mmCIF file of C-alpha atoms and ligand atoms in Angstrom:
data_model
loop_
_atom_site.group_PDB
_atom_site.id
_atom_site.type_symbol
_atom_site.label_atom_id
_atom_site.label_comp_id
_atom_site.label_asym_id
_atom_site.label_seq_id
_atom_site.Cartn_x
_atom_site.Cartn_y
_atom_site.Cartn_z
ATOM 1 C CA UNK A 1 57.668 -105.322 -71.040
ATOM 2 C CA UNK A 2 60.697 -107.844 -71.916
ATOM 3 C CA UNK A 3 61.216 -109.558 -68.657
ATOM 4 C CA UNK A 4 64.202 -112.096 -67.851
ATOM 5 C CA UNK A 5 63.700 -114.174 -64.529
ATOM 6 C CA UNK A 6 67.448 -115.707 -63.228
ATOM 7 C CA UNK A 7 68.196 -117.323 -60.031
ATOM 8 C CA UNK A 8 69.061 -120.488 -59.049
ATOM 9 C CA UNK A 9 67.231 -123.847 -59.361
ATOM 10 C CA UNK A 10 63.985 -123.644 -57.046
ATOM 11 C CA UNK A 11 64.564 -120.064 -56.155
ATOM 12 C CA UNK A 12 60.982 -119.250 -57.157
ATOM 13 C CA UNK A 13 61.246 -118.322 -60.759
ATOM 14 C CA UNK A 14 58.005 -120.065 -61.699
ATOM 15 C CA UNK A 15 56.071 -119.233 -58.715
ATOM 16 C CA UNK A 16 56.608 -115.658 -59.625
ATOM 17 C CA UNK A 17 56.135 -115.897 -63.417
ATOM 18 C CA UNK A 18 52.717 -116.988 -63.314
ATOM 19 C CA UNK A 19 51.719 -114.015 -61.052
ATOM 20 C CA UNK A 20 53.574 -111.606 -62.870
ATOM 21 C CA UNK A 21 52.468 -113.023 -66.338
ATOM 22 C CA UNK A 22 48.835 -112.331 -65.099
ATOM 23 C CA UNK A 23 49.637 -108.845 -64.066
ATOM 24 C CA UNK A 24 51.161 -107.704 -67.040
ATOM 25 C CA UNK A 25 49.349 -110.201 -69.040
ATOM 26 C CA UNK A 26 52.603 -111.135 -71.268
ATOM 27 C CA UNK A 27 53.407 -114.969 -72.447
ATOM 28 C CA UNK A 28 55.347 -116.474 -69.602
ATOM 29 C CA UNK A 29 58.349 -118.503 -71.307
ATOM 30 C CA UNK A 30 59.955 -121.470 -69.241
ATOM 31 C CA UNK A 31 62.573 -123.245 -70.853
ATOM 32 C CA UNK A 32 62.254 -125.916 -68.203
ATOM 33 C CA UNK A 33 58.247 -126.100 -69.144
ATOM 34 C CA UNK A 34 59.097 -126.451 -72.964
ATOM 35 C CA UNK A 35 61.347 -129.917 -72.365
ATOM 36 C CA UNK A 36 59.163 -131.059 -70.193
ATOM 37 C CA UNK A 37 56.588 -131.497 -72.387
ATOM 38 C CA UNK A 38 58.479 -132.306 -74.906
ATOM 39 C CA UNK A 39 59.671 -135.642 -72.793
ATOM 40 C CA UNK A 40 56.242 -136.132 -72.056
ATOM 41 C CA UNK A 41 54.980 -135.918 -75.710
ATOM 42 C CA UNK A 42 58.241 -138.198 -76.614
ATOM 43 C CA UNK A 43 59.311 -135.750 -79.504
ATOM 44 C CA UNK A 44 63.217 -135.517 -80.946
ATOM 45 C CA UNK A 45 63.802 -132.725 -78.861
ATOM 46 C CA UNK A 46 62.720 -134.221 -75.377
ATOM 47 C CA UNK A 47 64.732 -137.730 -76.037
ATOM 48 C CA UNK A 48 67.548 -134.773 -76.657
ATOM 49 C CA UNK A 49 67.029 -133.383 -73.634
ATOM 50 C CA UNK A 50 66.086 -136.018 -70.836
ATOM 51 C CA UNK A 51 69.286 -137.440 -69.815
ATOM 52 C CA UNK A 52 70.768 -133.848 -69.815
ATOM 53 C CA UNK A 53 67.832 -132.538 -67.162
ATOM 54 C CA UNK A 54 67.542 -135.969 -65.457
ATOM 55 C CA UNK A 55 71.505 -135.725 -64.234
ATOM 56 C CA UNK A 56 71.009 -132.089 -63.186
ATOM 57 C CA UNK A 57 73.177 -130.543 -66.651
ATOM 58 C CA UNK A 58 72.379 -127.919 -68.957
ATOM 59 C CA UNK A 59 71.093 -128.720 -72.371
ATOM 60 C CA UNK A 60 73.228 -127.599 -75.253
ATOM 61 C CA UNK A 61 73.367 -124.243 -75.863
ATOM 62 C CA UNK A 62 72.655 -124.778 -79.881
ATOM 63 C CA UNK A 63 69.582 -126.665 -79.309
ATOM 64 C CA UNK A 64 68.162 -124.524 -76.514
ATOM 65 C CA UNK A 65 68.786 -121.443 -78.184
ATOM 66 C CA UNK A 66 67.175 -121.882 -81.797
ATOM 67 C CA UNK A 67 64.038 -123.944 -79.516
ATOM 68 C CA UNK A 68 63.950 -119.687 -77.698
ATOM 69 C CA UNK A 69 64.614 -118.261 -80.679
ATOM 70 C CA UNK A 70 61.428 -119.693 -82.787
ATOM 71 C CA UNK A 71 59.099 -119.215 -79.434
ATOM 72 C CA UNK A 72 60.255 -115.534 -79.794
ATOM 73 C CA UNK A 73 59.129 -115.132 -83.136
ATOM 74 C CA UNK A 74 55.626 -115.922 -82.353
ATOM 75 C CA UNK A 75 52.907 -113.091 -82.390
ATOM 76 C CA UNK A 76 51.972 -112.936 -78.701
ATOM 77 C CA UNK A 77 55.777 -111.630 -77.965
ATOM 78 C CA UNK A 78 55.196 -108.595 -79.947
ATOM 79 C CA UNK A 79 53.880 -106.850 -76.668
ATOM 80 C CA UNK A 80 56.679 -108.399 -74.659
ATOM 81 C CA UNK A 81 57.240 -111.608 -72.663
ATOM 82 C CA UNK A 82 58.992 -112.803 -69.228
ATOM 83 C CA UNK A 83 61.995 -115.690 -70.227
ATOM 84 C CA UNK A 84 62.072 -118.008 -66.978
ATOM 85 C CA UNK A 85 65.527 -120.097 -67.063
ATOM 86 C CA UNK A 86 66.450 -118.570 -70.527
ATOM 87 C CA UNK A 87 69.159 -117.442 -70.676
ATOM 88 C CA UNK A 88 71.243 -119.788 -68.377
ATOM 89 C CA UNK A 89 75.180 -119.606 -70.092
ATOM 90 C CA UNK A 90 76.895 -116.311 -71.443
ATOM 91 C CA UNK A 91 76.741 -118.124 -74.908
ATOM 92 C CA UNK A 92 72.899 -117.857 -74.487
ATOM 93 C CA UNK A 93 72.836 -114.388 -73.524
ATOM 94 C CA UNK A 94 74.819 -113.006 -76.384
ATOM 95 C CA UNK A 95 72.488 -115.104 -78.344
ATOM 96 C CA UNK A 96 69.306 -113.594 -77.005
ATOM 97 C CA UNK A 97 71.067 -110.145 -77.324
ATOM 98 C CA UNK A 98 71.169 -110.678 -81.332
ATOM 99 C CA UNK A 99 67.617 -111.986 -82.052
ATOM 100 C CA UNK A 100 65.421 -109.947 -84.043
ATOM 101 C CA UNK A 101 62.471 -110.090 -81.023
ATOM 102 C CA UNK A 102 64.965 -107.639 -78.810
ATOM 103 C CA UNK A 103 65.813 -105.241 -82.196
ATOM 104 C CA UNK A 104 62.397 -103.112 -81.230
ATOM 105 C CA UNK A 105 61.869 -104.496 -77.925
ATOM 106 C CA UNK A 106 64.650 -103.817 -75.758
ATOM 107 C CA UNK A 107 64.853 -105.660 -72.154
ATOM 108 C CA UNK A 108 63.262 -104.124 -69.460
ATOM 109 C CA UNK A 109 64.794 -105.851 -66.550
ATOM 110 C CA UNK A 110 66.590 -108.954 -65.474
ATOM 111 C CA UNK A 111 65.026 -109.929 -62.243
ATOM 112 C CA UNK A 112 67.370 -112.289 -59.853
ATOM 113 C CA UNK A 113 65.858 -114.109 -56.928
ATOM 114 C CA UNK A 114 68.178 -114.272 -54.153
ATOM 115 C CA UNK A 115 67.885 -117.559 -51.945
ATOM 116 C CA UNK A 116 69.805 -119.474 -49.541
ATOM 117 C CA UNK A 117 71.142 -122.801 -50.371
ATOM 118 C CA UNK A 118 69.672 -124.756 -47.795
ATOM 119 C CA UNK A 119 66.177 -122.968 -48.195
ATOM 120 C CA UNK A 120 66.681 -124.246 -51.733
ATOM 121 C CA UNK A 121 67.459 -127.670 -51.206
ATOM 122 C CA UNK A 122 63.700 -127.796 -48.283
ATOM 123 C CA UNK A 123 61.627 -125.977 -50.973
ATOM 124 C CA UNK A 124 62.796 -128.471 -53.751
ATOM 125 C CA UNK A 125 62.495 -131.798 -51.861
ATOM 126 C CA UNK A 126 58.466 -130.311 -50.734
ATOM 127 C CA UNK A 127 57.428 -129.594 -54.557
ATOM 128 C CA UNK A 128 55.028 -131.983 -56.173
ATOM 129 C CA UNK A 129 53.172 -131.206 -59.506
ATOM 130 C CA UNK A 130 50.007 -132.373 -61.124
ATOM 131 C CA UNK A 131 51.043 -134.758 -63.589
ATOM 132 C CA UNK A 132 47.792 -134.198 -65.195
ATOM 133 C CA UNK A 133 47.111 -130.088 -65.446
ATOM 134 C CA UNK A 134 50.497 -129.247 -64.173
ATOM 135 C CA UNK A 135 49.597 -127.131 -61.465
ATOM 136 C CA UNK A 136 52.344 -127.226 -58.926
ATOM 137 C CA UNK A 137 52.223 -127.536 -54.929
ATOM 138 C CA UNK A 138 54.535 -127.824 -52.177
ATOM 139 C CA UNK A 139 53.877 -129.570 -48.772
ATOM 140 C CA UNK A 140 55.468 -126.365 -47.124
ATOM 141 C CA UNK A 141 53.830 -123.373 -48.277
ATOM 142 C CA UNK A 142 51.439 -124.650 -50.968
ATOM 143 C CA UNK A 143 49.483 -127.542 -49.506
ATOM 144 C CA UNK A 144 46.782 -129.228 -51.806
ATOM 145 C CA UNK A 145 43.594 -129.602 -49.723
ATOM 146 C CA UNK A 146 44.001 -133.161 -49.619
ATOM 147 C CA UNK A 147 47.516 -134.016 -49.256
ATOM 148 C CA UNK A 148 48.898 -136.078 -52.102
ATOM 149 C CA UNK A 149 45.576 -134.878 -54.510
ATOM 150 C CA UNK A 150 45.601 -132.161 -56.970
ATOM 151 C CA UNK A 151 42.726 -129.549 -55.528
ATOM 152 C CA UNK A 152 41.754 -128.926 -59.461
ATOM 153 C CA UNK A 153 41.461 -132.624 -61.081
ATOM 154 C CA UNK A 154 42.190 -134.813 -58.367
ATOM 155 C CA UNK A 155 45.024 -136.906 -60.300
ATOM 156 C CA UNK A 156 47.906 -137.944 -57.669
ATOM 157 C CA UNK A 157 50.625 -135.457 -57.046
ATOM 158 C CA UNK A 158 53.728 -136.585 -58.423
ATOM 159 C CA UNK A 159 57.907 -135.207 -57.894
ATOM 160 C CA UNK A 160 60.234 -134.118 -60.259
ATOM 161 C CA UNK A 161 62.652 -136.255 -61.002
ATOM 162 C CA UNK A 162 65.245 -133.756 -61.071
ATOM 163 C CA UNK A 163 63.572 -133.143 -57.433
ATOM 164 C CA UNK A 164 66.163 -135.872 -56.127
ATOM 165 C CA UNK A 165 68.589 -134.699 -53.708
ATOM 166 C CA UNK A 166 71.483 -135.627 -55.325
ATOM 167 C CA UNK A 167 70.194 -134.036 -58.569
ATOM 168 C CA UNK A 168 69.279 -130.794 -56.688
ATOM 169 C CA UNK A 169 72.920 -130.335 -55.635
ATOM 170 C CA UNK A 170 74.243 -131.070 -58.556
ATOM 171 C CA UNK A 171 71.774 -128.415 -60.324
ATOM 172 C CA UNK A 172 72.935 -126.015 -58.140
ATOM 173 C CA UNK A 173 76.502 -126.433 -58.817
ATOM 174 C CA UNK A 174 75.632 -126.422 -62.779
ATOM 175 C CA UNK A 175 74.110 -122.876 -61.887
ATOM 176 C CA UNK A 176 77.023 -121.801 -60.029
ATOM 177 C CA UNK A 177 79.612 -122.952 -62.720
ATOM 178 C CA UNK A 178 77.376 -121.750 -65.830
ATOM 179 C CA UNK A 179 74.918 -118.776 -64.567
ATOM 180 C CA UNK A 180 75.880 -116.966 -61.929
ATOM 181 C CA UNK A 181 77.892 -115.155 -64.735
ATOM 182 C CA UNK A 182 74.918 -113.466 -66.027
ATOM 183 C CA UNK A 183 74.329 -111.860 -62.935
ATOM 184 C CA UNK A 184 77.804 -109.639 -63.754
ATOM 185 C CA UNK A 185 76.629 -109.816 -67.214
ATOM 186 C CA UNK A 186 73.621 -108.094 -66.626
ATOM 187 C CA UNK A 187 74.503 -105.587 -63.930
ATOM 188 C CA UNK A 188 77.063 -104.541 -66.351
ATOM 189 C CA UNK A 189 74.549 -103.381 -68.327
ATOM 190 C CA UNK A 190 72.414 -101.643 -66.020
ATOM 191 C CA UNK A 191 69.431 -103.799 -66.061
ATOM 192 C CA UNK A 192 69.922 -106.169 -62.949
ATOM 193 C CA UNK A 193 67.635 -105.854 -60.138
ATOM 194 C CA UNK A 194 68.309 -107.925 -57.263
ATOM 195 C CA UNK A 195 64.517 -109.504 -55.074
ATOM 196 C CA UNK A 196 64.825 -111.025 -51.978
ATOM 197 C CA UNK A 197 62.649 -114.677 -52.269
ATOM 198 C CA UNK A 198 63.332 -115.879 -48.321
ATOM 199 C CA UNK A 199 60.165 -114.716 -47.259
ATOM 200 C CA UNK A 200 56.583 -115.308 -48.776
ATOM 201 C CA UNK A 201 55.534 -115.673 -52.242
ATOM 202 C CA UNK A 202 53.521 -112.608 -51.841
ATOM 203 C CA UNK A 203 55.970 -110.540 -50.050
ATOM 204 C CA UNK A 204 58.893 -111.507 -53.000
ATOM 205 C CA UNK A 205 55.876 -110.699 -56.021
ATOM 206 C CA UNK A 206 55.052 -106.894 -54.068
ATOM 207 C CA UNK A 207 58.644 -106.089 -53.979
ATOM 208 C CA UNK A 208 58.694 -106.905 -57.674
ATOM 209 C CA UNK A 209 55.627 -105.105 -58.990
ATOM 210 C CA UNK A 210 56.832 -102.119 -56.974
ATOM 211 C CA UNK A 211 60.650 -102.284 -58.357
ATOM 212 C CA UNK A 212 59.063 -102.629 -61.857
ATOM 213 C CA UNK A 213 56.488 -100.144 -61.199
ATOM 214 C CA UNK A 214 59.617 -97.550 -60.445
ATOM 215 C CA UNK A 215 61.306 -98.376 -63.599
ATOM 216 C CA UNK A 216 58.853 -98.493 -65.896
ATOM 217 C CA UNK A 217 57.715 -94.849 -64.535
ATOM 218 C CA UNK A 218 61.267 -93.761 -64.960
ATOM 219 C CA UNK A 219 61.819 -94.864 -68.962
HETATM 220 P P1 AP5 B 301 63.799 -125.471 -64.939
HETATM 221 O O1 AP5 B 301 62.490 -126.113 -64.916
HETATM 222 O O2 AP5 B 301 63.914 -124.073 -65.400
HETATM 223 O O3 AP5 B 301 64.408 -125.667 -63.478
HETATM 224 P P2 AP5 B 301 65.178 -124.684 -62.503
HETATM 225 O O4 AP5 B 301 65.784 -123.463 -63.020
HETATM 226 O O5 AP5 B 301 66.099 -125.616 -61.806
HETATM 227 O O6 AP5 B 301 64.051 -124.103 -61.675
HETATM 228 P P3 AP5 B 301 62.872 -124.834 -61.023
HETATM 229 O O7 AP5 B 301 61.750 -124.992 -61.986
HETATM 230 O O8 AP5 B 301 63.327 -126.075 -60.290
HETATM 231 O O9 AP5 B 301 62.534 -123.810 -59.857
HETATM 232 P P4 AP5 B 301 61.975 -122.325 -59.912
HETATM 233 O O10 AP5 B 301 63.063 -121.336 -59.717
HETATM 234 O O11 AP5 B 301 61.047 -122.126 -61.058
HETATM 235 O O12 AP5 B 301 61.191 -122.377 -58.554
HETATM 236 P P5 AP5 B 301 59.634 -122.658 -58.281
HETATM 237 O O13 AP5 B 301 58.842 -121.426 -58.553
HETATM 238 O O14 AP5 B 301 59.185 -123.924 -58.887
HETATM 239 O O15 AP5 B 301 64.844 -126.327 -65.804
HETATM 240 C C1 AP5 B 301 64.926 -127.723 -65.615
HETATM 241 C C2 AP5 B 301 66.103 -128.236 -66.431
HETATM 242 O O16 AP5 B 301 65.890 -127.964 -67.829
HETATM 243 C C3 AP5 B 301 67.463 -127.613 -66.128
HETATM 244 O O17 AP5 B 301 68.091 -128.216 -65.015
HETATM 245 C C4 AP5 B 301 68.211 -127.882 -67.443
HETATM 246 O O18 AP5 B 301 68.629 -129.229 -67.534
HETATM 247 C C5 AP5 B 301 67.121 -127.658 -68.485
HETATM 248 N N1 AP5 B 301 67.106 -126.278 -68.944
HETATM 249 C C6 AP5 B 301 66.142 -125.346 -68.712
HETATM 250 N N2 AP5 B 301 66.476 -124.165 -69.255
HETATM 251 C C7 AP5 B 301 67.681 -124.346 -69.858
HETATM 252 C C8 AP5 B 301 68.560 -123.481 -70.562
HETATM 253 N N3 AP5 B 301 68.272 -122.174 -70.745
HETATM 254 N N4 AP5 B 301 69.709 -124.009 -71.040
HETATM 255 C C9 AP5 B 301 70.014 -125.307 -70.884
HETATM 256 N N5 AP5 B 301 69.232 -126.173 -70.183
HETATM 257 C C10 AP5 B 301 68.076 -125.691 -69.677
HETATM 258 O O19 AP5 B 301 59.710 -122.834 -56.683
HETATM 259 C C11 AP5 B 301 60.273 -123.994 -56.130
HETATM 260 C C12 AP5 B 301 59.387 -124.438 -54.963
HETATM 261 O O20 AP5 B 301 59.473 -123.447 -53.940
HETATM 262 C C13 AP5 B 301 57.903 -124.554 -55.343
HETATM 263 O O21 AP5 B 301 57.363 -125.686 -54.699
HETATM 264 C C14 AP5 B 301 57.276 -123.251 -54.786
HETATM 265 O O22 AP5 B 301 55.950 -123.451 -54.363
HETATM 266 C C15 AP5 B 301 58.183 -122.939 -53.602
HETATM 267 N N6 AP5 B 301 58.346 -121.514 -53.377
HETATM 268 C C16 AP5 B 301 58.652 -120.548 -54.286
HETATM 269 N N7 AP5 B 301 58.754 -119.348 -53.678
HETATM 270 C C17 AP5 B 301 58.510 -119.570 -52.350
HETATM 271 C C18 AP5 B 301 58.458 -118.728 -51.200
HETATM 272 N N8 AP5 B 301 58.695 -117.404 -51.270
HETATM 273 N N9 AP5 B 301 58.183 -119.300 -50.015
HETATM 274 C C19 AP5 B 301 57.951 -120.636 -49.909
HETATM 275 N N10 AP5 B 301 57.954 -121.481 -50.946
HETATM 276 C C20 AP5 B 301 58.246 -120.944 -52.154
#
């Protein structure tokens, strides 16, 4: 299965990946995950990519494309893979259209959460992550046991920088200028299925597994 995740910033595109990438049991891609450790790990590409993320803009297209296009090549895609926040720009998607990965494994569906602005902007500013194992929370709907403490190594929970209000909004106006494209794109092409995130994590992942369930019975 060759599974694209789009929606906007904080629309649940993680939260979902990691449930469906143990259903399916395919490497879960996140463009977003890649810099990040990068800037962590201080390589070229995250001192590249910092101020970009930190101010809420897109990283080039050139770099973020070749950094997808060698993860693709990698053995574990052969049986598929979900891209989370790849592609994000039209440039990106005609890109992914011509790499040799999608030659004998065509996609199976682009998946776009739909989600309010304003639940956006609640669900960002309540995210904290692990800085240690990465696991991620939210003082909404994914409390840690002890607030402030990671439940699995008990390092203190720390926000995203690009968590920032200001940076939020200005994410989400990136997104509308430079993805919300792909959502014609796609449904041009007969592979865009709209999910519904307002409600629960588990509600939005069962209306997902049964959509997918559908189509893959159907091909
Ligand atoms: P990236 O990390 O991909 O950020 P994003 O797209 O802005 O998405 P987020 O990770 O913020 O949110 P999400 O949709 O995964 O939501 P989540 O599941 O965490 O990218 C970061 C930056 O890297 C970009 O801004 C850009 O600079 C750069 N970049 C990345 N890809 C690029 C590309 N292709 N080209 C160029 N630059 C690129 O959920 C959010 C919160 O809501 C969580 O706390 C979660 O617990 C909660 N939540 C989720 N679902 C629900 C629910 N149903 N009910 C209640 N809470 C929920």
């Amino acid at each position: 299965m060759q599974l694209i995740l789009l929606g906007p910033p904080g629309s649940g595109k993680g939260t979902l990946a990691a449930d469906l990438e143990e259903l399916y049991r395919i490497p879960h891609i996140s463009t977003g995950d890649i810099f990040r450790r990068n800037i962590r790990e201080k390589t070229a590409l995250g001192q590249e990519a910092e101020a970009y993320i930190n101010s809420g803009d897109l990283v080039p297209d050139t770099v973020t494309i070749a950094m997808v296009d060698a993860r693709l090549a990698q053995d574990d895609c052969r049986q598929g893979f979900l891209l989370d926040g790849f592609p994000r720009t039209l440039v990106q998607a005609d890109a992914l259209g011509r790499m040799p990965v999608l030659r004998n494994q065509p996609l199976t569906a682009v998946l776009n959460l739909v989600v309010r602005d304003e639940t956006i902007i609640k669900r960002l500013s309540g995210r904290r992550m692990c800085p240690k194992c990465g696991r991620g929370y939210n003082i909404h709907s994914q409390k840690p046991a002890v607030a402030g403490i990671c439940d699995d190594c008990q390092a203190a929970l720390t926000q995203r920088a690009d968590d920032q209000e200001e940076t939020v909004l200005k994410r989400l106006q990136t997104y509308k200028e430079q993805t919300e494209p792909l959502i014609a794109y796609y449904r041009e092409q007969g592979l865009l299925f709209d999910a519904d995130n307002e409600g629960t994590i588990e509600a939005c992942f069962q209306a997902v597994r049964q959509l997918l369930d559908d189509r893959l019975s159907r091909s």
